[in-house]
């Protein structure tokens, strides 16, 4: 609803940065969406800009998927249709899920070669919405199991897990 969308905008507008971070303890959404809104609020934009931010983020996520995902073109078309129909209309943190999850999916086959980026993406996933913590935990668990099974990847364990672990710890501490 409009009130849900306005909540993030008003928090960013009315709180100092420190108070905003403290307010995240009682908010349902972690800090990432609020931080994305911060420069626009401080620059004096209208809250209507949130729809355009959402559209931009969803478009970037769809572009990542269309460009790099190894899916059949029909699957890409269906996913694009779903994402571009619903998500840009809802100016909330959910729009960021599309970009981060598609980026994780595209990077997944090269996660061991790009473990730091993979860890950063998992960290960002934990900062979008509480539900995304479950996805991040599942992906971290799979990564850990792979590393334990194949000792050659042991060097990759630390950067990926530190980024994701920090995100989960930080989010739990804020609540």
Coordinates of N, CA, C and O in Angstrom, one line a residue:
X1 N 0.8 -1.2 0.0 CA 0.0 0.0 0.0 C 0.9 1.2 0.0 O 2.1 1.2 0.2
X2 N 0.2 2.4 -0.2 CA 1.0 3.6 -0.2 C 1.6 3.9 1.1 O 2.7 4.4 1.2
X3 N 0.9 3.6 2.2 CA 1.5 3.8 3.6 C 2.7 3.0 3.8 O 3.7 3.5 4.4
X4 N 2.7 1.8 3.3 CA 3.9 0.9 3.5 C 5.1 1.5 2.7 O 6.2 1.5 3.2
X5 N 4.8 2.0 1.5 CA 5.9 2.6 0.7 C 6.4 3.9 1.4 O 7.6 4.3 1.4
X6 N 5.4 4.7 1.9 CA 5.8 6.0 2.5 C 6.6 5.8 3.8 O 7.4 6.7 4.2
X7 N 6.4 4.7 4.5 CA 7.1 4.4 5.8 C 8.6 4.6 5.6 O 9.3 5.3 6.4
X8 N 9.2 3.9 4.6 CA 10.6 4.0 4.4 C 11.1 5.4 4.1 O 12.1 6.0 4.6
X9 N 10.3 6.1 3.2 CA 10.6 7.5 2.8 C 10.6 8.4 4.0 O 11.5 9.2 4.2
X10 N 9.6 8.3 4.9 CA 9.5 9.2 6.0 C 10.5 8.9 7.1 O 11.0 9.8 7.7
X11 N 10.9 7.6 7.2 CA 12.0 7.3 8.2 C 13.3 8.0 7.7 O 14.0 8.6 8.5
X12 N 13.6 7.9 6.4 CA 14.8 8.4 5.9 C 14.8 10.0 6.0 O 15.8 10.6 6.3
X13 N 13.6 10.5 5.7 CA 13.5 12.0 5.7 C 13.6 12.6 7.2 O 14.2 13.6 7.4
X14 N 13.0 11.9 8.1 CA 12.8 12.5 9.5 C 13.9 12.0 10.5 O 14.0 12.6 11.6
X15 N 14.7 11.1 10.1 CA 15.7 10.5 11.1 C 17.1 10.9 10.7 O 17.5 11.0 9.5
X16 N 18.0 11.1 11.7 CA 19.4 11.2 11.4 C 19.9 9.8 11.1 O 19.1 8.8 11.3
X17 N 21.1 9.7 10.5 CA 21.5 8.4 10.1 C 21.6 7.5 11.3 O 21.2 6.3 11.2
X18 N 22.1 7.9 12.4 CA 22.2 7.1 13.6 C 20.9 6.6 14.1 O 20.7 5.4 14.4
X19 N 19.9 7.5 14.1 CA 18.6 7.2 14.5 C 17.9 6.2 13.5 O 17.2 5.3 13.9
X20 N 18.2 6.4 12.2 CA 17.7 5.5 11.2 C 18.2 4.1 11.5 O 17.4 3.1 11.4
X21 N 19.5 3.9 11.8 CA 20.0 2.6 12.0 C 19.4 2.0 13.3 O 19.0 0.8 13.3
X22 N 19.2 2.8 14.3 CA 18.5 2.4 15.5 C 17.0 1.9 15.3 O 16.5 1.0 15.8
X23 N 16.4 2.7 14.4 CA 15.0 2.4 14.0 C 14.8 1.0 13.3 O 13.8 0.4 13.3
X24 N 15.9 0.5 12.7 CA 15.8 -0.7 12.0 C 15.5 -1.9 12.9 O 15.1 -3.0 12.5
X25 N 15.7 -1.7 14.2 CA 15.4 -2.8 15.2 C 13.9 -3.1 15.2 O 13.5 -4.2 15.4
X26 N 13.1 -2.1 14.9 CA 11.6 -2.3 14.9 C 11.0 -2.3 13.5 O 9.8 -2.5 13.4
X27 N 11.8 -2.2 12.5 CA 11.3 -2.2 11.1 C 11.3 -3.6 10.6 O 12.1 -4.4 11.0
X28 N 10.5 -3.9 9.6 CA 10.4 -5.2 9.0 C 11.4 -5.3 7.9 O 11.7 -6.4 7.4
X29 N 12.0 -4.2 7.5 CA 13.0 -4.3 6.4 C 14.3 -3.8 6.9 O 14.4 -2.8 7.6
X30 N 15.4 -4.5 6.4 CA 16.7 -4.1 6.8 C 17.1 -2.7 6.2 O 16.3 -2.1 5.5
X31 N 18.3 -2.3 6.3 CA 18.7 -1.0 6.0 C 18.9 -0.7 4.5 O 18.9 0.5 4.1
X32 N 19.1 -1.7 3.7 CA 19.5 -1.4 2.3 C 18.6 -0.5 1.5 O 19.0 0.4 0.9
X33 N 17.3 -0.8 1.6 CA 16.3 0.0 0.8 C 16.3 1.5 1.3 O 16.3 2.4 0.6
X34 N 16.4 1.7 2.6 CA 16.5 3.0 3.2 C 17.8 3.7 2.7 O 17.7 4.9 2.4
X35 N 18.9 3.0 2.6 CA 20.1 3.6 2.2 C 20.0 4.0 0.7 O 20.6 5.0 0.3
X36 N 19.3 3.2 -0.1 CA 19.1 3.5 -1.5 C 18.2 4.8 -1.7 O 18.4 5.6 -2.6
X37 N 17.3 5.0 -0.7 CA 16.4 6.2 -0.8 C 17.1 7.5 -0.3 O 16.8 8.6 -0.7
X38 N 18.1 7.3 0.6 CA 18.7 8.4 1.3 C 19.2 9.5 0.4 O 18.9 10.7 0.6
X39 N 20.0 9.3 -0.7 CA 20.4 10.4 -1.5 C 19.3 11.2 -2.2 O 19.3 12.4 -2.3
X40 N 18.2 10.5 -2.5 CA 17.1 11.1 -3.2 C 16.2 12.0 -2.2 O 15.8 13.1 -2.5
X41 N 16.1 11.5 -1.0 CA 15.4 12.2 0.1 C 16.2 13.5 0.4 O 15.7 14.6 0.5
X42 N 17.5 13.3 0.6 CA 18.4 14.4 1.0 C 18.5 15.5 -0.1 O 18.6 16.7 0.1
X43 N 18.3 15.0 -1.4 CA 18.4 16.0 -2.5 C 17.0 16.7 -2.7 O 16.9 17.5 -3.6
X44 N 16.0 16.3 -1.9 CA 14.7 17.0 -2.0 C 13.7 16.5 -3.0 O 12.8 17.1 -3.4
X45 N 14.0 15.3 -3.5 CA 13.0 14.7 -4.5 C 11.7 14.4 -3.8 O 11.6 14.2 -2.6
X46 N 10.7 14.2 -4.6 CA 9.3 13.8 -4.2 C 9.4 12.3 -3.9 O 10.1 11.6 -4.6
X47 N 8.5 11.8 -3.0 CA 8.4 10.4 -2.8 C 8.0 9.6 -4.1 O 8.3 8.4 -4.2
X48 N 7.5 10.3 -5.1 CA 7.1 9.6 -6.3 C 8.4 9.0 -7.0 O 8.2 8.1 -7.8
X49 N 9.5 9.5 -6.7 CA 10.8 9.0 -7.3 C 11.0 7.5 -6.9 O 11.7 6.8 -7.7
X50 N 10.4 7.0 -5.8 CA 10.6 5.6 -5.4 C 10.1 4.7 -6.5 O 10.7 3.6 -6.7
X51 N 9.0 5.0 -7.2 CA 8.6 4.2 -8.3 C 9.6 4.0 -9.4 O 9.8 3.0 -10.0
X52 N 10.3 5.1 -9.7 CA 11.3 5.1 -10.7 C 12.6 4.4 -10.3 O 13.3 3.7 -11.1
X53 N 12.9 4.5 -9.0 CA 14.0 3.8 -8.4 C 13.7 2.3 -8.6 O 14.6 1.5 -9.0
X54 N 12.5 1.9 -8.2 CA 12.1 0.5 -8.2 C 12.2 0.0 -9.7 O 12.7 -1.1 -9.9
X55 N 11.7 0.8 -10.6 CA 11.7 0.4 -12.0 C 13.1 0.2 -12.5 O 13.4 -0.7 -13.2
X56 N 14.0 1.1 -12.1 CA 15.4 1.1 -12.5 C 16.1 -0.2 -12.0 O 16.8 -0.9 -12.7
X57 N 15.8 -0.5 -10.7 CA 16.5 -1.7 -10.1 C 15.9 -3.0 -10.7 O 16.7 -3.9 -11.0
X58 N 14.6 -3.0 -10.9 CA 14.0 -4.2 -11.5 C 14.6 -4.4 -13.0 O 14.9 -5.5 -13.4
X59 N 14.6 -3.3 -13.7 CA 15.1 -3.3 -15.1 C 16.6 -3.8 -15.1 O 17.0 -4.6 -15.9
X60 N 17.4 -3.4 -14.2 CA 18.8 -3.8 -14.1 C 18.8 -5.3 -13.8 O 19.6 -6.1 -14.4
X61 N 18.0 -5.8 -12.9 CA 17.9 -7.2 -12.6 C 17.5 -8.1 -13.7 O 18.1 -9.1 -14.0
X62 N 16.5 -7.6 -14.4 CA 16.0 -8.3 -15.6 C 17.1 -8.3 -16.7 O 17.3 -9.3 -17.4
X63 N 17.8 -7.2 -16.9 CA 18.9 -7.1 -17.8 C 20.0 -8.1 -17.5 O 20.5 -8.8 -18.4
X64 N 20.3 -8.3 -16.2 CA 21.3 -9.3 -15.8 C 20.9 -10.7 -16.2 O 21.6 -11.4 -16.8
X65 N 19.6 -10.9 -15.9 CA 19.1 -12.3 -16.2 C 19.0 -12.5 -17.7 O 19.4 -13.6 -18.2
X66 N 18.5 -11.6 -18.5 CA 18.4 -11.8 -19.9 C 19.8 -11.9 -20.6 O 20.0 -12.7 -21.5
X67 N 20.7 -11.1 -20.1 CA 22.0 -11.1 -20.7 C 22.8 -12.4 -20.4 O 23.5 -12.9 -21.2
X68 N 22.8 -12.8 -19.1 CA 23.7 -13.8 -18.7 C 23.1 -15.2 -18.4 O 23.8 -16.2 -18.3
X69 N 21.8 -15.3 -18.1 CA 21.2 -16.5 -17.7 C 21.1 -17.5 -18.8 O 20.8 -17.1 -19.9
X70 N 21.5 -18.8 -18.6 CA 21.4 -19.8 -19.6 C 20.1 -20.4 -19.9 O 19.9 -21.6 -20.1
X71 N 19.0 -19.6 -19.7 CA 17.7 -20.1 -19.9 C 17.2 -20.0 -21.3 O 17.7 -19.2 -22.1
X72 N 16.2 -20.8 -21.6 CA 15.5 -20.8 -22.9 C 14.9 -19.4 -23.0 O 14.4 -18.8 -22.0
X73 N 14.9 -18.8 -24.2 CA 14.3 -17.5 -24.4 C 12.8 -17.4 -23.9 O 12.4 -16.3 -23.4
X74 N 12.1 -18.4 -24.0 CA 10.7 -18.4 -23.5 C 10.6 -18.2 -22.0 O 9.8 -17.5 -21.5
X75 N 11.5 -18.9 -21.3 CA 11.6 -18.8 -19.8 C 12.0 -17.3 -19.5 O 11.4 -16.7 -18.6
X76 N 13.0 -16.8 -20.2 CA 13.4 -15.4 -20.0 C 12.2 -14.4 -20.2 O 12.0 -13.5 -19.4
X77 N 11.5 -14.7 -21.2 CA 10.3 -13.8 -21.5 C 9.3 -13.9 -20.4 O 8.8 -12.8 -20.0
X78 N 9.0 -15.1 -19.9 CA 8.0 -15.2 -18.8 C 8.5 -14.5 -17.6 O 7.7 -13.8 -16.9
X79 N 9.8 -14.7 -17.2 CA 10.3 -14.1 -16.0 C 10.3 -12.6 -16.2 O 9.9 -11.8 -15.2
X80 N 10.7 -12.1 -17.3 CA 10.7 -10.6 -17.6 C 9.3 -10.1 -17.5 O 9.1 -9.0 -16.9
X81 N 8.4 -10.8 -18.0 CA 7.0 -10.3 -17.9 C 6.5 -10.2 -16.5 O 5.9 -9.2 -16.1
X82 N 6.8 -11.2 -15.7 CA 6.3 -11.2 -14.3 C 7.0 -10.1 -13.5 O 6.4 -9.3 -12.8
X83 N 8.3 -9.9 -13.7 CA 9.1 -8.9 -13.0 C 8.7 -7.5 -13.4 O 8.6 -6.6 -12.6
X84 N 8.6 -7.3 -14.7 CA 8.3 -5.9 -15.2 C 6.8 -5.5 -15.0 O 6.5 -4.3 -15.0
X85 N 6.0 -6.5 -14.8 CA 4.6 -6.2 -14.6 C 4.3 -5.7 -13.2 O 3.7 -4.7 -12.9
X86 N 4.8 -6.5 -12.2 CA 4.4 -6.3 -10.8 C 5.4 -5.4 -10.0 O 5.0 -4.5 -9.4
X87 N 6.6 -5.8 -10.1 CA 7.6 -5.2 -9.1 C 7.9 -3.7 -9.2 O 8.0 -3.1 -8.2
X88 N 7.9 -3.2 -10.4 CA 8.2 -1.7 -10.5 C 7.0 -0.9 -9.9 O 7.2 0.2 -9.5
X89 N 5.9 -1.5 -9.9 CA 4.7 -0.8 -9.3 C 4.7 -0.7 -7.8 O 4.1 0.1 -7.2
X90 N 5.4 -1.6 -7.2 CA 5.6 -1.7 -5.8 C 6.9 -1.1 -5.4 O 7.9 -1.7 -5.5
X91 N 6.9 0.2 -4.9 CA 8.1 0.9 -4.6 C 8.6 0.5 -3.2 O 8.5 1.3 -2.2
X92 N 9.1 -0.7 -3.0 CA 9.6 -1.2 -1.8 C 10.8 -2.0 -2.0 O 11.3 -2.2 -3.1
X93 N 11.4 -2.5 -0.9 CA 12.7 -3.2 -1.0 C 12.6 -4.5 -1.9 O 13.6 -5.0 -2.3
X94 N 11.4 -5.0 -2.2 CA 11.3 -6.2 -3.0 C 11.9 -6.1 -4.4 O 12.4 -7.1 -4.9
X95 N 11.9 -4.9 -4.9 CA 12.5 -4.7 -6.2 C 14.0 -5.1 -6.2 O 14.5 -5.5 -7.3
X96 N 14.7 -4.9 -5.1 CA 16.1 -5.2 -5.1 C 16.3 -6.7 -5.1 O 17.4 -7.2 -5.6
X97 N 15.3 -7.5 -4.7 CA 15.5 -9.0 -4.7 C 15.7 -9.4 -6.1 O 16.6 -10.3 -6.3
X98 N 15.0 -8.9 -7.1 CA 15.2 -9.3 -8.5 C 16.6 -9.1 -8.9 O 17.3 -10.1 -9.4
X99 N 17.2 -7.9 -8.7 CA 18.6 -7.7 -9.1 C 19.6 -8.6 -8.4 O 20.4 -9.2 -9.0
X100 N 19.5 -8.7 -7.0 CA 20.5 -9.5 -6.3 C 20.3 -11.0 -6.6 O 21.3 -11.7 -6.8
X101 N 19.1 -11.5 -6.6 CA 18.9 -12.9 -6.8 C 19.4 -13.3 -8.2 O 20.0 -14.4 -8.4
X102 N 19.0 -12.5 -9.2 CA 19.5 -12.8 -10.6 C 21.0 -12.7 -10.7 O 21.6 -13.5 -11.4
X103 N 21.6 -11.8 -10.0 CA 23.1 -11.7 -9.9 C 23.7 -12.9 -9.3 O 24.7 -13.4 -9.7
X104 N 23.1 -13.3 -8.2 CA 23.6 -14.5 -7.5 C 23.4 -15.7 -8.4 O 24.4 -16.6 -8.6
X105 N 22.3 -15.8 -9.1 CA 22.1 -17.0 -10.0 C 23.1 -17.0 -11.2 O 23.6 -18.0 -11.5
X106 N 23.4 -15.8 -11.7 CA 24.3 -15.7 -12.8 C 25.7 -16.0 -12.3 O 26.5 -16.7 -13.0
X107 N 26.1 -15.6 -11.1 CA 27.4 -15.8 -10.6 C 27.6 -17.2 -10.0 O 28.7 -17.6 -9.8
X108 N 26.5 -17.9 -9.8 CA 26.6 -19.2 -9.1 C 27.6 -20.2 -9.6 O 28.4 -20.8 -8.9
X109 N 27.6 -20.3 -10.9 CA 28.6 -21.3 -11.5 C 30.0 -20.8 -11.3 O 30.9 -21.7 -11.3
X110 N 30.3 -19.6 -11.1 CA 31.6 -19.1 -10.9 C 31.9 -18.6 -9.5 O 32.8 -17.8 -9.2
X111 N 31.1 -19.1 -8.5 CA 31.1 -18.6 -7.2 C 32.5 -18.8 -6.5 O 32.9 -18.1 -5.6
X112 N 33.2 -19.9 -6.9 CA 34.4 -20.2 -6.3 C 35.5 -19.3 -6.8 O 36.5 -18.9 -6.1
X113 N 35.4 -18.9 -8.1 CA 36.4 -18.0 -8.7 C 36.2 -16.6 -8.2 O 37.1 -15.8 -8.2
X114 N 34.9 -16.2 -7.9 CA 34.6 -14.9 -7.5 C 33.9 -14.9 -6.1 O 32.8 -14.4 -5.9
X115 N 34.6 -15.5 -5.2 CA 34.0 -15.8 -3.9 C 33.7 -14.5 -3.1 O 32.7 -14.4 -2.4
X116 N 34.5 -13.5 -3.3 CA 34.3 -12.2 -2.6 C 33.0 -11.6 -3.1 O 32.2 -11.1 -2.3
X117 N 32.8 -11.5 -4.4 CA 31.6 -10.9 -5.0 C 30.4 -11.8 -4.5 O 29.3 -11.2 -4.2
X118 N 30.6 -13.1 -4.5 CA 29.5 -13.9 -4.1 C 29.1 -13.7 -2.7 O 27.9 -13.5 -2.3
X119 N 30.1 -13.5 -1.8 CA 29.8 -13.2 -0.4 C 29.1 -11.8 -0.2 O 28.2 -11.6 0.6
X120 N 29.5 -10.8 -1.1 CA 28.9 -9.5 -1.0 C 27.4 -9.6 -1.4 O 26.6 -9.0 -0.8
X121 N 27.2 -10.4 -2.5 CA 25.8 -10.5 -2.9 C 24.9 -11.2 -1.9 O 23.8 -10.9 -1.7
X122 N 25.5 -12.2 -1.2 CA 24.8 -12.9 -0.1 C 24.5 -11.9 1.0 O 23.5 -11.9 1.7
X123 N 25.5 -11.1 1.3 CA 25.3 -10.1 2.3 C 24.2 -9.1 1.9 O 23.3 -8.8 2.8
X124 N 24.2 -8.7 0.7 CA 23.1 -7.8 0.2 C 21.8 -8.5 0.3 O 20.7 -7.8 0.7
X125 N 21.7 -9.7 0.0 CA 20.5 -10.5 0.1 C 19.9 -10.5 1.6 O 18.7 -10.3 1.7
X126 N 20.8 -10.5 2.5 CA 20.3 -10.4 3.9 C 19.8 -9.1 4.3 O 19.1 -8.9 5.3
X127 N 20.2 -8.1 3.5 CA 19.8 -6.7 3.8 C 18.6 -6.2 3.1 O 18.3 -5.0 3.1
X128 N 17.9 -7.1 2.3 CA 16.8 -6.7 1.6 C 15.5 -6.9 2.4 O 14.7 -6.0 2.5
X129 N 15.3 -8.1 2.8 CA 14.1 -8.5 3.5 C 14.4 -9.7 4.4 O 15.3 -10.5 4.1
X130 N 13.7 -9.8 5.5 CA 13.9 -10.9 6.4 C 13.8 -12.3 5.8 O 14.6 -13.2 6.1
X131 N 12.9 -12.4 4.8 CA 12.7 -13.7 4.1 C 13.9 -14.1 3.4 O 14.2 -15.3 3.2
X132 N 14.7 -13.1 2.9 CA 15.8 -13.4 2.1 C 17.0 -13.9 2.9 O 17.9 -14.5 2.4
X133 N 16.9 -13.8 4.2 CA 17.9 -14.4 5.1 C 17.9 -15.9 4.9 O 18.9 -16.6 4.9
X134 N 16.7 -16.5 4.8 CA 16.6 -17.9 4.6 C 17.3 -18.4 3.3 O 18.0 -19.4 3.3
X135 N 17.1 -17.6 2.2 CA 17.8 -17.9 1.0 C 19.3 -17.8 1.1 O 20.0 -18.7 0.6
X136 N 19.7 -16.8 1.8 CA 21.2 -16.6 2.0 C 21.8 -17.7 2.9 O 22.8 -18.2 2.5
X137 N 21.1 -18.1 3.9 CA 21.5 -19.2 4.7 C 21.6 -20.5 3.9 O 22.6 -21.3 4.0
X138 N 20.6 -20.8 3.1 CA 20.6 -22.0 2.2 C 21.8 -21.9 1.3 O 22.5 -22.9 1.1
X139 N 22.1 -20.8 0.7 CA 23.2 -20.7 -0.3 C 24.6 -20.8 0.5 O 25.5 -21.4 0.0
X140 N 24.6 -20.2 1.7 CA 25.9 -20.4 2.5 C 26.1 -21.8 2.8 O 27.2 -22.3 2.8
X141 N 25.0 -22.5 3.3 CA 25.1 -23.9 3.7 C 25.6 -24.7 2.5 O 26.5 -25.6 2.6
X142 N 25.0 -24.5 1.3 CA 25.5 -25.3 0.1 C 27.0 -25.0 -0.2 O 27.7 -25.9 -0.5
X143 N 27.3 -23.8 -0.1 CA 28.7 -23.4 -0.3 C 29.7 -24.1 0.7 O 30.7 -24.6 0.3
X144 N 29.3 -24.0 1.9 CA 30.1 -24.7 3.0 C 30.2 -26.2 2.7 O 31.3 -26.8 2.8
X145 N 29.1 -26.8 2.3 CA 29.2 -28.3 2.0 C 30.1 -28.6 0.8 O 30.9 -29.5 0.8
X146 N 30.0 -27.7 -0.2 CA 30.9 -27.9 -1.3 C 32.4 -27.7 -0.9 O 33.2 -28.5 -1.4
X147 N 32.7 -26.8 -0.1 CA 34.0 -26.5 0.3 C 34.5 -27.7 1.2 O 35.7 -28.1 1.0
X148 N 33.7 -28.2 2.0 CA 34.1 -29.3 2.9 C 34.3 -30.6 2.0 O 35.2 -31.4 2.4
X149 N 33.5 -30.8 1.0 CA 33.7 -31.9 0.1 C 34.9 -31.9 -0.8 O 35.6 -32.9 -1.1
X150 N 35.2 -30.7 -1.2 CA 36.4 -30.5 -2.1 C 37.4 -29.6 -1.5 O 37.2 -28.4 -1.5
X151 N 38.4 -30.1 -0.9 CA 39.4 -29.4 -0.2 C 40.1 -28.3 -1.0 O 40.7 -27.4 -0.5
X152 N 40.0 -28.4 -2.3 CA 40.7 -27.4 -3.2 C 40.1 -26.1 -3.1 O 40.7 -25.1 -3.4
X153 N 38.8 -26.0 -2.6 CA 38.1 -24.7 -2.5 C 38.3 -24.1 -1.1 O 37.7 -23.1 -0.9
X154 N 39.0 -24.7 -0.3 CA 39.1 -24.2 1.1 C 39.5 -22.7 1.2 O 39.0 -22.0 2.0
X155 N 40.4 -22.3 0.3 CA 40.8 -20.9 0.3 C 39.6 -19.9 0.0 O 39.7 -18.8 0.4
X156 N 38.6 -20.4 -0.6 CA 37.4 -19.6 -1.0 C 36.4 -19.4 0.2 O 35.6 -18.6 0.2
X157 N 36.6 -20.2 1.2 CA 35.6 -20.3 2.3 C 35.5 -18.9 3.0 O 34.4 -18.4 3.3
X158 N 36.6 -18.4 3.4 CA 36.6 -17.2 4.3 C 36.0 -16.0 3.6 O 35.1 -15.4 4.3
X159 N 36.3 -15.5 2.4 CA 35.7 -14.3 1.9 C 34.2 -14.4 1.7 O 33.5 -13.5 2.1
X160 N 33.8 -15.5 1.2 CA 32.3 -15.7 1.0 C 31.6 -15.7 2.3 O 30.6 -15.0 2.5
X161 N 32.0 -16.5 3.2 CA 31.3 -16.7 4.4 C 31.4 -15.5 5.3 O 30.4 -15.2 6.1
X162 N 32.5 -14.8 5.3 CA 32.6 -13.6 6.2 C 31.6 -12.5 5.7 O 30.9 -11.9 6.6
X163 N 31.5 -12.3 4.4 CA 30.5 -11.3 3.9 C 29.1 -11.7 4.3 O 28.3 -10.9 4.8
X164 N 28.7 -12.9 4.1 CA 27.4 -13.4 4.4 C 27.1 -13.4 5.9 O 26.1 -13.0 6.4
X165 N 28.1 -13.9 6.6 CA 28.0 -14.0 8.1 C 27.8 -12.6 8.7 O 27.0 -12.4 9.6
X166 N 28.6 -11.6 8.2 CA 28.4 -10.3 8.7 C 27.0 -9.8 8.5 O 26.4 -9.1 9.3
X167 N 26.5 -10.1 7.3 CA 25.2 -9.6 7.0 C 24.1 -10.2 7.9 O 23.2 -9.5 8.4
X168 N 24.2 -11.5 8.1 CA 23.2 -12.1 9.0 C 23.4 -11.6 10.5 O 22.4 -11.3 11.1
X169 N 24.6 -11.5 10.9 CA 24.9 -11.0 12.3 C 24.4 -9.6 12.5 O 23.7 -9.3 13.4
X170 N 24.7 -8.8 11.5 CA 24.4 -7.4 11.5 C 22.9 -7.2 11.6 O 22.3 -6.4 12.3
X171 N 22.2 -8.0 10.8 CA 20.7 -7.9 10.7 C 20.1 -8.4 12.0 O 19.2 -7.8 12.5
X172 N 20.6 -9.4 12.6 CA 20.1 -10.0 13.9 C 20.4 -8.9 15.0 O 19.5 -8.7 15.8
X173 N 21.5 -8.3 14.9 CA 21.8 -7.3 16.0 C 20.9 -6.1 15.9 O 20.5 -5.5 16.9
X174 N 20.5 -5.7 14.6 CA 19.6 -4.6 14.5 C 18.2 -4.9 15.0 O 17.5 -4.0 15.3
X175 N 17.8 -6.1 15.0 CA 16.5 -6.4 15.4 C 16.3 -6.5 16.9 O 16.8 -6.4 17.8

